[in-house]
Short mmCIF file of C-alpha atoms in Angstrom, two decimals:
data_model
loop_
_atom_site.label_atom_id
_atom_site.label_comp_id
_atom_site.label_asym_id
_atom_site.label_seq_id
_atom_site.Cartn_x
_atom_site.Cartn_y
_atom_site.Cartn_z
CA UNK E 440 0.00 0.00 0.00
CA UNK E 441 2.71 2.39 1.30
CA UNK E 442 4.51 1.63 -2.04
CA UNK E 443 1.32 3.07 -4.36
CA UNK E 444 1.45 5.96 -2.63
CA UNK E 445 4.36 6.63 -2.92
CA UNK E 446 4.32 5.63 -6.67
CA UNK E 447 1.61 7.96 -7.27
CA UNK E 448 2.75 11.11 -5.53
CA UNK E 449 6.28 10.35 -7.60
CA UNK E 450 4.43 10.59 -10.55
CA UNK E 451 2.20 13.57 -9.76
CA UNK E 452 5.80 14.81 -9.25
CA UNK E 453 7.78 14.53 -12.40
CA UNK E 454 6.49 16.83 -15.20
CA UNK E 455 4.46 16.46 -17.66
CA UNK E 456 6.35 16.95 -21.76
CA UNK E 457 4.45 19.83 -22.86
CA UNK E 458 4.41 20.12 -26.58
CA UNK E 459 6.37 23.53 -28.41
CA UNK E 460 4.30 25.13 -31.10
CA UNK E 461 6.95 24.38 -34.03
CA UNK E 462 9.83 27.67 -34.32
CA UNK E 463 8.31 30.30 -36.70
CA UNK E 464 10.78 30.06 -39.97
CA UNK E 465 12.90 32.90 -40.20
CA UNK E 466 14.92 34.32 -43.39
CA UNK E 467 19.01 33.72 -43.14
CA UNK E 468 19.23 37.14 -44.82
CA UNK E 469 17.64 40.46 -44.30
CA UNK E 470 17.82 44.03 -44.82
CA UNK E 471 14.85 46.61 -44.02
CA UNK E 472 15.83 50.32 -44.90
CA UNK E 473 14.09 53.67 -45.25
CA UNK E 474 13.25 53.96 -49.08
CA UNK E 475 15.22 56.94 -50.71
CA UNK E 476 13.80 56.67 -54.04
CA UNK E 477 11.24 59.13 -56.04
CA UNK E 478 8.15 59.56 -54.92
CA UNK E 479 6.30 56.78 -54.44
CA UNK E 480 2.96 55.91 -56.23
CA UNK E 481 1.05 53.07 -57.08
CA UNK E 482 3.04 52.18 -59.92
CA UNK E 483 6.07 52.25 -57.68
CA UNK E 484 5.30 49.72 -55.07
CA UNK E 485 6.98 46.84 -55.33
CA UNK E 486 6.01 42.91 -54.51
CA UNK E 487 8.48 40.21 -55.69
CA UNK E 488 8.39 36.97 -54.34
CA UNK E 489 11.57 34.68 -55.45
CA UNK E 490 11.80 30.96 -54.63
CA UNK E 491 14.27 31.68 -51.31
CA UNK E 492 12.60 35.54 -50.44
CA UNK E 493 11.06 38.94 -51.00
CA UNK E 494 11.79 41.88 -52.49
CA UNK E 495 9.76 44.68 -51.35
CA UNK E 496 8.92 48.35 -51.37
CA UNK E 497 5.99 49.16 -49.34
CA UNK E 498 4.13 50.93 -46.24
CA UNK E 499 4.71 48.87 -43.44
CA UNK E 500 0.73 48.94 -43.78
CA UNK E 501 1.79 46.50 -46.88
CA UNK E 502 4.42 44.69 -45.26
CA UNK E 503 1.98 43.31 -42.58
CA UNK E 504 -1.05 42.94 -44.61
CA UNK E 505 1.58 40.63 -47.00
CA UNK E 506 3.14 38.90 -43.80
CA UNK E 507 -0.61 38.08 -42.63
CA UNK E 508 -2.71 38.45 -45.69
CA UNK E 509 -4.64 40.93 -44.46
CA UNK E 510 -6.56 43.57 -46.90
CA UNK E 511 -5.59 46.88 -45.13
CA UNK E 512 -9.02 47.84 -44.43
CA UNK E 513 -8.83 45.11 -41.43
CA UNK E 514 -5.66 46.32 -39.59
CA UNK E 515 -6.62 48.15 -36.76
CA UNK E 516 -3.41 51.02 -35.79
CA UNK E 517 -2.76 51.93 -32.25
CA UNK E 518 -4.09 56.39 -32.48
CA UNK E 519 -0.61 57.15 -31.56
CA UNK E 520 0.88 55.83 -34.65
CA UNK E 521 3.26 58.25 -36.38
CA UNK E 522 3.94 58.71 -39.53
CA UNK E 523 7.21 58.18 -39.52
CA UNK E 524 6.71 54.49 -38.52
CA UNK E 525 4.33 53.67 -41.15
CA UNK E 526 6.06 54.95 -43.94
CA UNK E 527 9.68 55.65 -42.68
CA UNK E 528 11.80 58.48 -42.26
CA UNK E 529 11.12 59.61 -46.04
CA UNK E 530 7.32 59.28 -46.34
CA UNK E 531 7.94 56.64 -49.55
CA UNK E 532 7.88 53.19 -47.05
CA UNK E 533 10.35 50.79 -46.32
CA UNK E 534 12.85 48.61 -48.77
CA UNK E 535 12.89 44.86 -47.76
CA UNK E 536 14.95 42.53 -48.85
CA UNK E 537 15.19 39.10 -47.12
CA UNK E 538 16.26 35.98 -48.26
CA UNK E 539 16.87 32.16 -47.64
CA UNK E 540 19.37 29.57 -48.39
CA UNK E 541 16.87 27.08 -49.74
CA UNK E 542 13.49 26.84 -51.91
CA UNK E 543 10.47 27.97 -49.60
CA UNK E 544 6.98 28.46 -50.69
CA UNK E 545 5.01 31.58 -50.04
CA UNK E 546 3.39 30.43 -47.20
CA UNK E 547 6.55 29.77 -45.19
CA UNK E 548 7.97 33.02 -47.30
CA UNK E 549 4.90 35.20 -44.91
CA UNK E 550 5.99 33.20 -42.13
CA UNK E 551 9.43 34.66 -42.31
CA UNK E 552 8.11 38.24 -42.66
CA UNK E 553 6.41 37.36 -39.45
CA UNK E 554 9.59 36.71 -37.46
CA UNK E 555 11.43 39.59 -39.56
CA UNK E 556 8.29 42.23 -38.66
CA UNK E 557 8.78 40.81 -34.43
CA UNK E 558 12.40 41.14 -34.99
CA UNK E 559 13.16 44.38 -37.01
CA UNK E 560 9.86 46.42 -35.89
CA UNK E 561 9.03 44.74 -32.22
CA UNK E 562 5.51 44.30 -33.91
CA UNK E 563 2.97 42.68 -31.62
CA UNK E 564 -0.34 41.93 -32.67
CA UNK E 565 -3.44 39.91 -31.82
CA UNK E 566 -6.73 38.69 -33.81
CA UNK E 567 -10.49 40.14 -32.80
CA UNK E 568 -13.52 38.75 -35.07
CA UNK E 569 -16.71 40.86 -35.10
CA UNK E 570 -20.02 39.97 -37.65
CA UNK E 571 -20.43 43.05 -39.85
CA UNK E 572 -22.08 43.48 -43.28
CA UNK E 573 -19.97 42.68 -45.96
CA UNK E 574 -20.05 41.70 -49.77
CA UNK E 575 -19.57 38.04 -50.09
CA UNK E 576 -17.59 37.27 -53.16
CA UNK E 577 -18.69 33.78 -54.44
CA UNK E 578 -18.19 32.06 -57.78
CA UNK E 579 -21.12 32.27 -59.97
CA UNK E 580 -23.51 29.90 -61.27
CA UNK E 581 -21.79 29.60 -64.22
CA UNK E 582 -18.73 28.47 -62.69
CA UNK E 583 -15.13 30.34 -62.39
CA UNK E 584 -13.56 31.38 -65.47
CA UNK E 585 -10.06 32.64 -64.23
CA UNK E 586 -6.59 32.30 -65.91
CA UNK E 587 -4.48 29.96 -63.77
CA UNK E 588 -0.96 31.62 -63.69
CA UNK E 589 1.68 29.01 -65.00
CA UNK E 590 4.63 29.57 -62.73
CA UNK E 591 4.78 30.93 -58.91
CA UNK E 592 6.46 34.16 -60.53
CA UNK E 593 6.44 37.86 -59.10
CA UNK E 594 3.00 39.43 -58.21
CA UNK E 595 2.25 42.46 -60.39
CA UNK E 596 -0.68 44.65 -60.08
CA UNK E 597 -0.45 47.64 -62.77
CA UNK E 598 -3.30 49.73 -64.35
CA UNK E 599 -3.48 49.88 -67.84
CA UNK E 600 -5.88 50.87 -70.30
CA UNK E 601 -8.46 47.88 -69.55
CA UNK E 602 -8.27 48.68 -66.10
CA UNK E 603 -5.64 47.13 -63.39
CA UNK E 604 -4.01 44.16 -64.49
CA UNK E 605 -3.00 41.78 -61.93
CA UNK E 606 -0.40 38.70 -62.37
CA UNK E 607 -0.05 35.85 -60.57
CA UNK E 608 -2.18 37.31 -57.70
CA UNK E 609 -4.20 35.70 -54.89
CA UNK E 610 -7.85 36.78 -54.88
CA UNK E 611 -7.10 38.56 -51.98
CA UNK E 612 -5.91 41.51 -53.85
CA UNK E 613 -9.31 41.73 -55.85
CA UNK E 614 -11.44 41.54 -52.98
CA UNK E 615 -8.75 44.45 -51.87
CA UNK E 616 -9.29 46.78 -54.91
CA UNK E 617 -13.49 45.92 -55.19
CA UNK E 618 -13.27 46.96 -51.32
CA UNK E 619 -12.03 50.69 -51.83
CA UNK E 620 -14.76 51.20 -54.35
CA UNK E 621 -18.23 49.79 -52.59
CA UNK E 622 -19.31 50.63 -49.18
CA UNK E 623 -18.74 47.81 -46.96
CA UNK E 624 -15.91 45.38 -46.78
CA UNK E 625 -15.39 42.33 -49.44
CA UNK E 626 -14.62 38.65 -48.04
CA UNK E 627 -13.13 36.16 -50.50
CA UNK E 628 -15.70 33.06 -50.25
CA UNK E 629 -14.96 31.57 -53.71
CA UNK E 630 -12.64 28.68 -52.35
CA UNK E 631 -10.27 29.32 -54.79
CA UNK E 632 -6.67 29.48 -53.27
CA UNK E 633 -4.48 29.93 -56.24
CA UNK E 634 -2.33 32.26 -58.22
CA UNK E 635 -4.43 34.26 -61.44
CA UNK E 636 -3.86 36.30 -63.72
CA UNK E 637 -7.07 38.88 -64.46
CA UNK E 638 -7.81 42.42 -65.56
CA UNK E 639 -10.53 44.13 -63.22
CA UNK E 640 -11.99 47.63 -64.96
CA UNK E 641 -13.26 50.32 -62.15
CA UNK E 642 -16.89 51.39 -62.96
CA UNK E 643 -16.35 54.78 -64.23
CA UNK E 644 -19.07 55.82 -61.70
CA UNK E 645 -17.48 54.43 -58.75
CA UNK E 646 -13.43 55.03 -60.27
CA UNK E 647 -13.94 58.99 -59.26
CA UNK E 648 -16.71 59.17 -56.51
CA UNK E 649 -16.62 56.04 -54.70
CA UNK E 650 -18.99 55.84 -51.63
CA UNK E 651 -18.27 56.13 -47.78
CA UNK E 652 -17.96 53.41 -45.67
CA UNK E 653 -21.18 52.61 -43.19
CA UNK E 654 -21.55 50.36 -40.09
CA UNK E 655 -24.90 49.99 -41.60
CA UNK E 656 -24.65 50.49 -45.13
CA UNK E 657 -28.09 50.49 -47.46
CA UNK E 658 -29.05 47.27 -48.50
CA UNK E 659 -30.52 48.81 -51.77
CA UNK E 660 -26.63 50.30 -52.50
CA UNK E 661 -26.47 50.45 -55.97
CA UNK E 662 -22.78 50.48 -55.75
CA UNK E 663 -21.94 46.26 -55.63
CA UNK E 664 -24.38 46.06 -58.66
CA UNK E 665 -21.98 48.25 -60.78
CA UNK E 666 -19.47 45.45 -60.57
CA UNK E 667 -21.74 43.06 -61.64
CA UNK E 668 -20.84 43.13 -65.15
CA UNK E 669 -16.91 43.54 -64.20
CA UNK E 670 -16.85 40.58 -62.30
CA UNK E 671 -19.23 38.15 -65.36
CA UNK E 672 -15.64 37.34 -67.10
CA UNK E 673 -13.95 35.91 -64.40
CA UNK E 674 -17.22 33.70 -63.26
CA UNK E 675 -17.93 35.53 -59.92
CA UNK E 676 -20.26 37.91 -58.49
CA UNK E 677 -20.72 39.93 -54.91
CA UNK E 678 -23.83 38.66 -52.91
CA UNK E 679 -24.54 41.02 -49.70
CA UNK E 680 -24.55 39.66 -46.71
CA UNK E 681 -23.05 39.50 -43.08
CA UNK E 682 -20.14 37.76 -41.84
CA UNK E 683 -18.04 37.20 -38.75
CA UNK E 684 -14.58 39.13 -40.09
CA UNK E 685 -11.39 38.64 -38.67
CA UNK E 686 -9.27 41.62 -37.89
CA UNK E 687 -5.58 41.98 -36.83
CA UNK E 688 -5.10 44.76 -34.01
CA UNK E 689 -1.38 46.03 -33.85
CA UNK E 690 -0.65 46.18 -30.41
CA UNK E 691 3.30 47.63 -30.23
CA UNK E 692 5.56 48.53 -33.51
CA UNK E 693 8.14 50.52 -33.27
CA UNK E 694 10.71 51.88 -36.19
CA UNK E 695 12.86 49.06 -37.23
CA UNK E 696 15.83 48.43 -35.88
CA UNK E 697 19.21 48.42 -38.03
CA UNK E 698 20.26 45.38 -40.26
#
């Protein structure tokens, strides 16, 4: 008897193995600098993803929403946020470079931002989820009718004459640019998880005078029906709606530390 007790309050005793979420990937190589070039506009802004890293000039608004996928519209800044911290010492954003010694994909690429953004910018952040009314962008009944992209090449997003072209882009970004122009946020329901290549053309209506955001925007809004002939092509559509929607809340960032 005196031995099972003894036996037991041993074992109460010795810990317990707890299991370590796996070490976030970080890159072997990386460089984050104010941007001293021209100007920047929205032909300047760079994204290019390699097989071992990034190359990218960007807001630090763009950095995280790439590190995270996160449309911009659903990162919440601390009020005291200055300037200088979102878009460096020049106003033009922040050249990254960063690189690995081996073949990564871009999931473990935003993984590495990750580290890089806690590392370089002492970024802390957390996740909140709140049901608000969005446009729901679904595949139509007619089925999808994007362009695969062939290779896992550089994403480019450029306007042209038949409106912005994008390349090799997640439908994140369209659910990004259809945001800025209706008045309540656009979730990405379609499923669809690859890389396209798609032209999107503004309604001229909505290209110079889009309309404000609302908590409770109309539900007669004429505003998602003027992409309803934009969106035919590429076999989707917007369906109003509400929807829990994840946001990322910045906690602490602070200007990035040498390289």
């Amino acid at each position: 008897m005196g031995f099972r007790i003894v036996a037991a309050v041993f074992a109460l005793a010795v810990p317990v193995a707890q299991s370590q979420p796996p070490a976030r990937p970080a890159f072997d190589v990386a460089s984050v600098k104010d941007h001293e070039g021209p100007k920047q506009g929205p032909r300047d802004i760079k994204w290019s993803y390699s097989p071992k890293g990034v190359n990218l000039t960007q807001s630090l608004l763009g950095i995280i929403g790439e590190a995270y996928r996160f449309q911009g519209g659903r990162i919440v800044w601390p009020r005291s946020l200055s300037n200088q911290i979102l878009y460096g010492s020049f106003g033009d954003g922040y050249d990254v470079v960063a690189n690995t010694d081996h073949v990564v994909t871009r999931v473990q690429i935003r993984l590495m931002l990750q580290s890089l953004l806690e590392d370089r910018f002492q970024l802390k952040v957390h996740r909140e989820s709140k049901t608000v009314a969005v446009y729901r962008l679904v595949v139509a009944k007619s089925g999808a009718k994007l362009l695969e992209a062939e290779s896992d090449g550089d994403l480019m997003m450029s306007r042209g004459a038949d409106g912005m072209v994008f390349r090799n882009a997640e439908l994140i970004r369209l659910t990004g640019l259809i945001s800025s122009y209706v008045d309540r946020m656009v979730v990405d329901e379609t499923g669809l998880t690859g890389l396209y290549n798609f032209t999107v053309k503004i309604p001229e209506d909505l290209l110079h005078n889009p309309p404000p955001k609302s908590d409770a925007p109309s539900p007669d809004s004429p505003s998602a029906a003027l992409f309803a002939d934009v969106l035919k092509p590429l076999g989707l559509q917007l369906v109003a709606g509400t929807a829990p929607v994840e946001y990322l809340v910045v906690d602490h960032v602070e200007r990035p530390s040498g390289n």
